[in-house]
Amino acid sequence: MSGTRTLCCHVNTATLTFAILYLIGNVLKLAGIFLMPSWEKSEYSFSYHESKAFKGQRVFDISTNILMLVLMSISAVLALFSQRKGSIFVLPFTLMMMVELTLSFLSLFNGAWGLPGTPTYRDLLQAVKEQKRVPVLNEEDIGQLTMWYSVFFMMDILLKVYILQVSMRSFYALKERRVPAIHVDTGNTVTVKLPSYDEALKMKTEDTPPNYQEP
């Protein structure tokens, strides 16, 4: 990873900025999960066993979403200490960005793999139908919704790729900056001036140790 600047600032400053925004976003998502009703009323009637299965699925989904958001928040907090503690504190943030990119691509095939707090295409479709108060959207509305969702999805992917690249460059920049500091602090460097070839030839032979003789 060459270069330590990105756009108009240092890669370390950009990583800290993204980590702060990332942390704020995750905290807001967590607040949204805790503030929403625990069990939403379904529009359809379920039997007792179906309702119990639905409730169990809801508990599992909410638990995994909360765990994922907590891990994301911890990685962002660790990145804030990278300037003092070293490059290893940026690594969790970089790994979480890789996980986010993977889940974003998987959400194209199945909405259950989507990121917590991020609406899927099905969620947006249902929201638009509720707003328009229609059971089915016409082709024009579906086309517009699909176009806008595709644009925002690609922008989100590109932004995450950029954050991943910046965080990786910050990791290597902090690592390179810490290496010379370790050599200076240890003080193990010893400078020895070796004699030239002519000086070595002029050395006295009596400087050599005497031969060992048995008594």
PDB file of C-alpha atoms in Angstrom:
ATOM      1  CA  MET A   1       0.000   0.000   0.000  1.00  0.00           C
ATOM      2  CA  SER A   2       1.833   3.089  -1.248  1.00  0.00           C
ATOM      3  CA  GLY A   3       1.098   6.630  -0.150  1.00  0.00           C
ATOM      4  CA  THR A   4      -0.170   7.986   3.103  1.00  0.00           C
ATOM      5  CA  ARG A   5      -2.676  10.566   1.837  1.00  0.00           C
ATOM      6  CA  THR A   6      -6.178  10.150   0.495  1.00  0.00           C
ATOM      7  CA  LEU A   7      -8.189  12.976  -1.030  1.00  0.00           C
ATOM      8  CA  CYS A   8      -7.356  15.950   1.237  1.00  0.00           C
ATOM      9  CA  CYS A   9      -6.095  14.313   4.445  1.00  0.00           C
ATOM     10  CA  HIS A  10      -3.840  11.616   5.872  1.00  0.00           C
ATOM     11  CA  VAL A  11      -5.050   8.028   5.774  1.00  0.00           C
ATOM     12  CA  ASN A  12      -4.910   7.842   9.584  1.00  0.00           C
ATOM     13  CA  THR A  13      -7.148  10.918   9.901  1.00  0.00           C
ATOM     14  CA  ALA A  14      -9.556   9.514   7.309  1.00  0.00           C
ATOM     15  CA  THR A  15      -9.713   6.181   9.143  1.00  0.00           C
ATOM     16  CA  LEU A  16     -10.498   7.902  12.453  1.00  0.00           C
ATOM     17  CA  THR A  17     -13.233   9.958  10.756  1.00  0.00           C
ATOM     18  CA  PHE A  18     -14.813   6.881   9.191  1.00  0.00           C
ATOM     19  CA  ALA A  19     -14.578   5.018  12.506  1.00  0.00           C
ATOM     20  CA  ILE A  20     -16.439   7.826  14.317  1.00  0.00           C
ATOM     21  CA  LEU A  21     -19.192   7.945  11.670  1.00  0.00           C
ATOM     22  CA  TYR A  22     -19.338   4.148  11.688  1.00  0.00           C
ATOM     23  CA  LEU A  23     -19.727   4.113  15.477  1.00  0.00           C
ATOM     24  CA  ILE A  24     -22.484   6.749  15.426  1.00  0.00           C
ATOM     25  CA  GLY A  25     -24.386   4.811  12.753  1.00  0.00           C
ATOM     26  CA  ASN A  26     -24.165   1.558  14.701  1.00  0.00           C
ATOM     27  CA  VAL A  27     -25.331   3.232  17.924  1.00  0.00           C
ATOM     28  CA  LEU A  28     -28.345   4.673  16.108  1.00  0.00           C
ATOM     29  CA  LYS A  29     -29.157   1.253  14.659  1.00  0.00           C
ATOM     30  CA  LEU A  30     -28.921  -0.305  18.114  1.00  0.00           C
ATOM     31  CA  ALA A  31     -31.208   2.386  19.514  1.00  0.00           C
ATOM     32  CA  GLY A  32     -33.701   1.663  16.734  1.00  0.00           C
ATOM     33  CA  ILE A  33     -33.707  -2.047  17.584  1.00  0.00           C
ATOM     34  CA  PHE A  34     -34.267  -1.425  21.300  1.00  0.00           C
ATOM     35  CA  LEU A  35     -36.908   1.274  20.805  1.00  0.00           C
ATOM     36  CA  MET A  36     -39.060  -0.633  18.348  1.00  0.00           C
ATOM     37  CA  PRO A  37     -41.784  -2.889  19.824  1.00  0.00           C
ATOM     38  CA  SER A  38     -40.518  -6.296  20.871  1.00  0.00           C
ATOM     39  CA  TRP A  39     -43.206  -8.156  19.004  1.00  0.00           C
ATOM     40  CA  GLU A  40     -44.940  -6.529  16.078  1.00  0.00           C
ATOM     41  CA  LYS A  41     -48.509  -7.526  15.415  1.00  0.00           C
ATOM     42  CA  SER A  42     -48.817  -9.568  12.283  1.00  0.00           C
ATOM     43  CA  GLU A  43     -51.303  -8.676   9.592  1.00  0.00           C
ATOM     44  CA  TYR A  44     -52.320 -12.298   9.257  1.00  0.00           C
ATOM     45  CA  SER A  45     -53.665 -14.750  11.791  1.00  0.00           C
ATOM     46  CA  PHE A  46     -51.371 -17.599  12.828  1.00  0.00           C
ATOM     47  CA  SER A  47     -52.026 -20.743  14.762  1.00  0.00           C
ATOM     48  CA  TYR A  48     -50.337 -21.293  18.134  1.00  0.00           C
ATOM     49  CA  HIS A  49     -47.451 -23.349  16.708  1.00  0.00           C
ATOM     50  CA  GLU A  50     -46.889 -20.965  13.800  1.00  0.00           C
ATOM     51  CA  SER A  51     -46.932 -17.975  16.155  1.00  0.00           C
ATOM     52  CA  LYS A  52     -44.421 -19.669  18.450  1.00  0.00           C
ATOM     53  CA  ALA A  53     -42.109 -20.426  15.524  1.00  0.00           C
ATOM     54  CA  PHE A  54     -42.430 -16.853  14.274  1.00  0.00           C
ATOM     55  CA  LYS A  55     -41.569 -15.487  17.735  1.00  0.00           C
ATOM     56  CA  GLY A  56     -38.525 -17.769  17.991  1.00  0.00           C
ATOM     57  CA  GLN A  57     -37.298 -16.611  14.587  1.00  0.00           C
ATOM     58  CA  ARG A  58     -37.735 -13.000  15.681  1.00  0.00           C
ATOM     59  CA  VAL A  59     -35.689 -13.585  18.848  1.00  0.00           C
ATOM     60  CA  PHE A  60     -32.892 -15.177  16.810  1.00  0.00           C
ATOM     61  CA  ASP A  61     -32.859 -12.358  14.242  1.00  0.00           C
ATOM     62  CA  ILE A  62     -32.838  -9.598  16.861  1.00  0.00           C
ATOM     63  CA  SER A  63     -30.123 -11.337  18.902  1.00  0.00           C
ATOM     64  CA  THR A  64     -27.823 -11.800  15.908  1.00  0.00           C
ATOM     65  CA  ASN A  65     -28.407  -8.211  14.778  1.00  0.00           C
ATOM     66  CA  ILE A  66     -27.532  -6.851  18.221  1.00  0.00           C
ATOM     67  CA  LEU A  67     -24.410  -9.044  18.419  1.00  0.00           C
ATOM     68  CA  MET A  68     -23.290  -7.930  14.959  1.00  0.00           C
ATOM     69  CA  LEU A  69     -23.793  -4.257  15.755  1.00  0.00           C
ATOM     70  CA  VAL A  70     -21.918  -4.602  19.066  1.00  0.00           C
ATOM     71  CA  LEU A  71     -18.948  -6.205  17.303  1.00  0.00           C
ATOM     72  CA  MET A  72     -18.986  -3.449  14.680  1.00  0.00           C
ATOM     73  CA  SER A  73     -19.053  -0.785  17.385  1.00  0.00           C
ATOM     74  CA  ILE A  74     -16.155  -2.401  19.270  1.00  0.00           C
ATOM     75  CA  SER A  75     -14.052  -2.472  16.104  1.00  0.00           C
ATOM     76  CA  ALA A  76     -14.737   1.242  15.557  1.00  0.00           C
ATOM     77  CA  VAL A  77     -13.781   2.059  19.175  1.00  0.00           C
ATOM     78  CA  LEU A  78     -10.521   0.110  18.836  1.00  0.00           C
ATOM     79  CA  ALA A  79      -9.678   2.036  15.669  1.00  0.00           C
ATOM     80  CA  LEU A  80      -9.892   5.290  17.652  1.00  0.00           C
ATOM     81  CA  PHE A  81      -6.941   4.135  19.806  1.00  0.00           C
ATOM     82  CA  SER A  82      -4.765   3.114  16.861  1.00  0.00           C
ATOM     83  CA  GLN A  83      -2.718   6.340  16.941  1.00  0.00           C
ATOM     84  CA  ARG A  84      -1.453   5.537  20.443  1.00  0.00           C
ATOM     85  CA  LYS A  85      -1.593   1.755  20.594  1.00  0.00           C
ATOM     86  CA  GLY A  86      -0.370   0.830  17.131  1.00  0.00           C
ATOM     87  CA  SER A  87      -1.523  -0.652  13.843  1.00  0.00           C
ATOM     88  CA  ILE A  88      -3.010  -3.792  15.415  1.00  0.00           C
ATOM     89  CA  PHE A  89      -5.983  -1.728  16.653  1.00  0.00           C
ATOM     90  CA  VAL A  90      -6.980  -0.891  13.048  1.00  0.00           C
ATOM     91  CA  LEU A  91      -7.125  -4.560  12.062  1.00  0.00           C
ATOM     92  CA  PRO A  92     -10.563  -5.358  13.639  1.00  0.00           C
ATOM     93  CA  PHE A  93     -12.093  -2.367  11.848  1.00  0.00           C
ATOM     94  CA  THR A  94     -10.630  -3.561   8.535  1.00  0.00           C
ATOM     95  CA  LEU A  95     -11.924  -7.097   9.097  1.00  0.00           C
ATOM     96  CA  MET A  96     -15.427  -5.815   9.907  1.00  0.00           C
ATOM     97  CA  MET A  97     -15.450  -3.835   6.663  1.00  0.00           C
ATOM     98  CA  MET A  98     -14.614  -7.066   4.818  1.00  0.00           C
ATOM     99  CA  VAL A  99     -17.507  -8.779   6.611  1.00  0.00           C
ATOM    100  CA  GLU A 100     -19.844  -5.932   5.665  1.00  0.00           C
ATOM    101  CA  LEU A 101     -18.859  -6.172   2.016  1.00  0.00           C
ATOM    102  CA  THR A 102     -19.421  -9.938   2.043  1.00  0.00           C
ATOM    103  CA  LEU A 103     -22.843  -9.626   3.655  1.00  0.00           C
ATOM    104  CA  SER A 104     -23.813  -6.843   1.250  1.00  0.00           C
ATOM    105  CA  PHE A 105     -23.099  -9.078  -1.744  1.00  0.00           C
ATOM    106  CA  LEU A 106     -24.869 -12.034  -0.138  1.00  0.00           C
ATOM    107  CA  SER A 107     -27.957  -9.893   0.468  1.00  0.00           C
ATOM    108  CA  LEU A 108     -28.439  -9.778  -3.309  1.00  0.00           C
ATOM    109  CA  PHE A 109     -29.235 -13.492  -3.258  1.00  0.00           C
ATOM    110  CA  ASN A 110     -31.074 -13.656   0.065  1.00  0.00           C
ATOM    111  CA  GLY A 111     -32.337 -10.748   2.144  1.00  0.00           C
ATOM    112  CA  ALA A 112     -31.723 -12.684   5.374  1.00  0.00           C
ATOM    113  CA  TRP A 113     -27.960 -12.176   4.862  1.00  0.00           C
ATOM    114  CA  GLY A 114     -28.342  -8.394   4.862  1.00  0.00           C
ATOM    115  CA  LEU A 115     -26.669  -6.130   7.385  1.00  0.00           C
ATOM    116  CA  PRO A 116     -28.577  -5.317  10.592  1.00  0.00           C
ATOM    117  CA  GLY A 117     -30.444  -2.055  10.361  1.00  0.00           C
ATOM    118  CA  THR A 118     -30.089  -1.908   6.570  1.00  0.00           C
ATOM    119  CA  PRO A 119     -33.395  -2.184   4.671  1.00  0.00           C
ATOM    120  CA  THR A 120     -33.542  -4.767   1.926  1.00  0.00           C
ATOM    121  CA  TYR A 121     -35.312  -4.439  -1.403  1.00  0.00           C
ATOM    122  CA  ARG A 122     -38.293  -6.367  -0.035  1.00  0.00           C
ATOM    123  CA  ASP A 123     -38.522  -4.006   2.951  1.00  0.00           C
ATOM    124  CA  LEU A 124     -38.512  -0.955   0.701  1.00  0.00           C
ATOM    125  CA  LEU A 125     -41.101  -2.543  -1.571  1.00  0.00           C
ATOM    126  CA  GLN A 126     -43.369  -3.210   1.403  1.00  0.00           C
ATOM    127  CA  ALA A 127     -42.837   0.331   2.726  1.00  0.00           C
ATOM    128  CA  VAL A 128     -43.806   1.876  -0.604  1.00  0.00           C
ATOM    129  CA  LYS A 129     -46.948  -0.272  -0.813  1.00  0.00           C
ATOM    130  CA  GLU A 130     -47.948   0.800   2.699  1.00  0.00           C
ATOM    131  CA  GLN A 131     -47.303   4.434   1.870  1.00  0.00           C
ATOM    132  CA  LYS A 132     -49.365   4.290  -1.315  1.00  0.00           C
ATOM    133  CA  ARG A 133     -51.925   2.044   0.407  1.00  0.00           C
ATOM    134  CA  VAL A 134     -52.086  -0.352  -2.497  1.00  0.00           C
ATOM    135  CA  PRO A 135     -51.750  -4.153  -2.437  1.00  0.00           C
ATOM    136  CA  VAL A 136     -49.624  -4.269  -5.607  1.00  0.00           C
ATOM    137  CA  LEU A 137     -47.410  -1.630  -7.260  1.00  0.00           C
ATOM    138  CA  ASN A 138     -47.633  -0.936 -10.956  1.00  0.00           C
ATOM    139  CA  GLU A 139     -44.709  -1.460 -13.342  1.00  0.00           C
ATOM    140  CA  GLU A 140     -43.679   2.216 -13.308  1.00  0.00           C
ATOM    141  CA  ASP A 141     -43.379   2.369  -9.519  1.00  0.00           C
ATOM    142  CA  ILE A 142     -41.478  -0.918  -9.405  1.00  0.00           C
ATOM    143  CA  GLY A 143     -39.087   0.314 -12.098  1.00  0.00           C
ATOM    144  CA  GLN A 144     -38.357   3.568 -10.249  1.00  0.00           C
ATOM    145  CA  LEU A 145     -37.893   1.777  -6.946  1.00  0.00           C
ATOM    146  CA  THR A 146     -35.528  -0.742  -8.533  1.00  0.00           C
ATOM    147  CA  MET A 147     -33.496   2.000 -10.209  1.00  0.00           C
ATOM    148  CA  TRP A 148     -33.056   4.062  -7.017  1.00  0.00           C
ATOM    149  CA  TYR A 149     -32.293   0.992  -4.933  1.00  0.00           C
ATOM    150  CA  SER A 150     -29.614  -0.115  -7.417  1.00  0.00           C
ATOM    151  CA  VAL A 151     -27.987   3.344  -7.418  1.00  0.00           C
ATOM    152  CA  PHE A 152     -27.839   3.592  -3.615  1.00  0.00           C
ATOM    153  CA  PHE A 153     -26.687  -0.013  -3.316  1.00  0.00           C
ATOM    154  CA  MET A 154     -23.759   0.578  -5.697  1.00  0.00           C
ATOM    155  CA  MET A 155     -22.833   3.820  -3.904  1.00  0.00           C
ATOM    156  CA  ASP A 156     -22.859   1.965  -0.592  1.00  0.00           C
ATOM    157  CA  ILE A 157     -20.632  -0.788  -2.002  1.00  0.00           C
ATOM    158  CA  LEU A 158     -18.149   1.718  -3.456  1.00  0.00           C
ATOM    159  CA  LEU A 159     -18.023   3.635  -0.178  1.00  0.00           C
ATOM    160  CA  LYS A 160     -17.287   0.467   1.786  1.00  0.00           C
ATOM    161  CA  VAL A 161     -14.565  -0.534  -0.685  1.00  0.00           C
ATOM    162  CA  TYR A 162     -13.016   2.923  -0.266  1.00  0.00           C
ATOM    163  CA  ILE A 163     -13.166   2.711   3.555  1.00  0.00           C
ATOM    164  CA  LEU A 164     -11.594  -0.756   3.405  1.00  0.00           C
ATOM    165  CA  GLN A 165      -8.751   0.523   1.220  1.00  0.00           C
ATOM    166  CA  VAL A 166      -8.144   3.547   3.477  1.00  0.00           C
ATOM    167  CA  SER A 167      -8.126   1.430   6.637  1.00  0.00           C
ATOM    168  CA  MET A 168      -5.633  -1.011   5.094  1.00  0.00           C
ATOM    169  CA  ARG A 169      -3.347   1.851   4.068  1.00  0.00           C
ATOM    170  CA  SER A 170      -3.643   3.276   7.573  1.00  0.00           C
ATOM    171  CA  PHE A 171      -2.650  -0.121   9.004  1.00  0.00           C
ATOM    172  CA  TYR A 172       0.544  -0.235   6.921  1.00  0.00           C
ATOM    173  CA  ALA A 173       1.313   3.436   7.572  1.00  0.00           C
ATOM    174  CA  LEU A 174       1.093   2.942  11.341  1.00  0.00           C
ATOM    175  CA  LYS A 175       3.155  -0.221  11.080  1.00  0.00           C
ATOM    176  CA  GLU A 176       5.919   1.537   9.134  1.00  0.00           C
ATOM    177  CA  ARG A 177       5.897   4.464  11.545  1.00  0.00           C
ATOM    178  CA  ARG A 178       6.305   2.200  14.572  1.00  0.00           C
ATOM    179  CA  VAL A 179       9.229   0.166  13.208  1.00  0.00           C
ATOM    180  CA  PRO A 180      11.883   2.964  13.371  1.00  0.00           C
ATOM    181  CA  ALA A 181      10.570   4.003  16.782  1.00  0.00           C
ATOM    182  CA  ILE A 182      11.328   0.518  18.128  1.00  0.00           C
ATOM    183  CA  HIS A 183      14.937   0.689  16.879  1.00  0.00           C
ATOM    184  CA  VAL A 184      15.450   4.095  18.471  1.00  0.00           C
ATOM    185  CA  ASP A 185      13.961   3.138  21.840  1.00  0.00           C
ATOM    186  CA  THR A 186      15.861  -0.114  22.280  1.00  0.00           C
ATOM    187  CA  GLY A 187      19.277   1.433  21.692  1.00  0.00           C
ATOM    188  CA  ASN A 188      20.722  -1.886  20.530  1.00  0.00           C
ATOM    189  CA  THR A 189      22.380  -0.373  17.468  1.00  0.00           C
ATOM    190  CA  VAL A 190      26.199  -0.574  17.654  1.00  0.00           C
ATOM    191  CA  THR A 191      28.478   1.186  15.165  1.00  0.00           C
ATOM    192  CA  VAL A 192      31.871  -0.464  14.531  1.00  0.00           C
ATOM    193  CA  LYS A 193      34.522   1.029  12.289  1.00  0.00           C
ATOM    194  CA  LEU A 194      36.367  -1.732  10.467  1.00  0.00           C
ATOM    195  CA  PRO A 195      39.998  -1.252   9.362  1.00  0.00           C
ATOM    196  CA  SER A 196      40.834  -0.857   5.732  1.00  0.00           C
ATOM    197  CA  TYR A 197      42.731  -3.478   3.757  1.00  0.00           C
ATOM    198  CA  ASP A 198      46.056  -1.587   4.001  1.00  0.00           C
ATOM    199  CA  GLU A 199      45.630  -1.068   7.740  1.00  0.00           C
ATOM    200  CA  ALA A 200      44.956  -4.747   8.195  1.00  0.00           C
ATOM    201  CA  LEU A 201      48.210  -5.638   6.403  1.00  0.00           C
ATOM    202  CA  LYS A 202      50.198  -3.274   8.631  1.00  0.00           C
ATOM    203  CA  MET A 203      48.932  -4.820  11.854  1.00  0.00           C
ATOM    204  CA  LYS A 204      51.740  -6.231  14.007  1.00  0.00           C
ATOM    205  CA  THR A 205      52.051  -9.923  14.186  1.00  0.00           C
ATOM    206  CA  GLU A 206      52.687  -9.784  17.959  1.00  0.00           C
ATOM    207  CA  ASP A 207      49.083  -8.850  18.443  1.00  0.00           C
ATOM    208  CA  THR A 208      48.163 -12.414  17.639  1.00  0.00           C
ATOM    209  CA  PRO A 209      47.807 -14.703  20.658  1.00  0.00           C
ATOM    210  CA  PRO A 210      50.824 -16.923  21.462  1.00  0.00           C
ATOM    211  CA  ASN A 211      50.827 -20.544  20.492  1.00  0.00           C
ATOM    212  CA  TYR A 212      49.756 -22.972  23.164  1.00  0.00           C
ATOM    213  CA  GLN A 213      52.579 -25.127  24.508  1.00  0.00           C
ATOM    214  CA  GLU A 214      52.198 -28.079  26.797  1.00  0.00           C
ATOM    215  CA  PRO A 215      54.234 -27.876  30.061  1.00  0.00           C
TER     216      PRO A 215
END
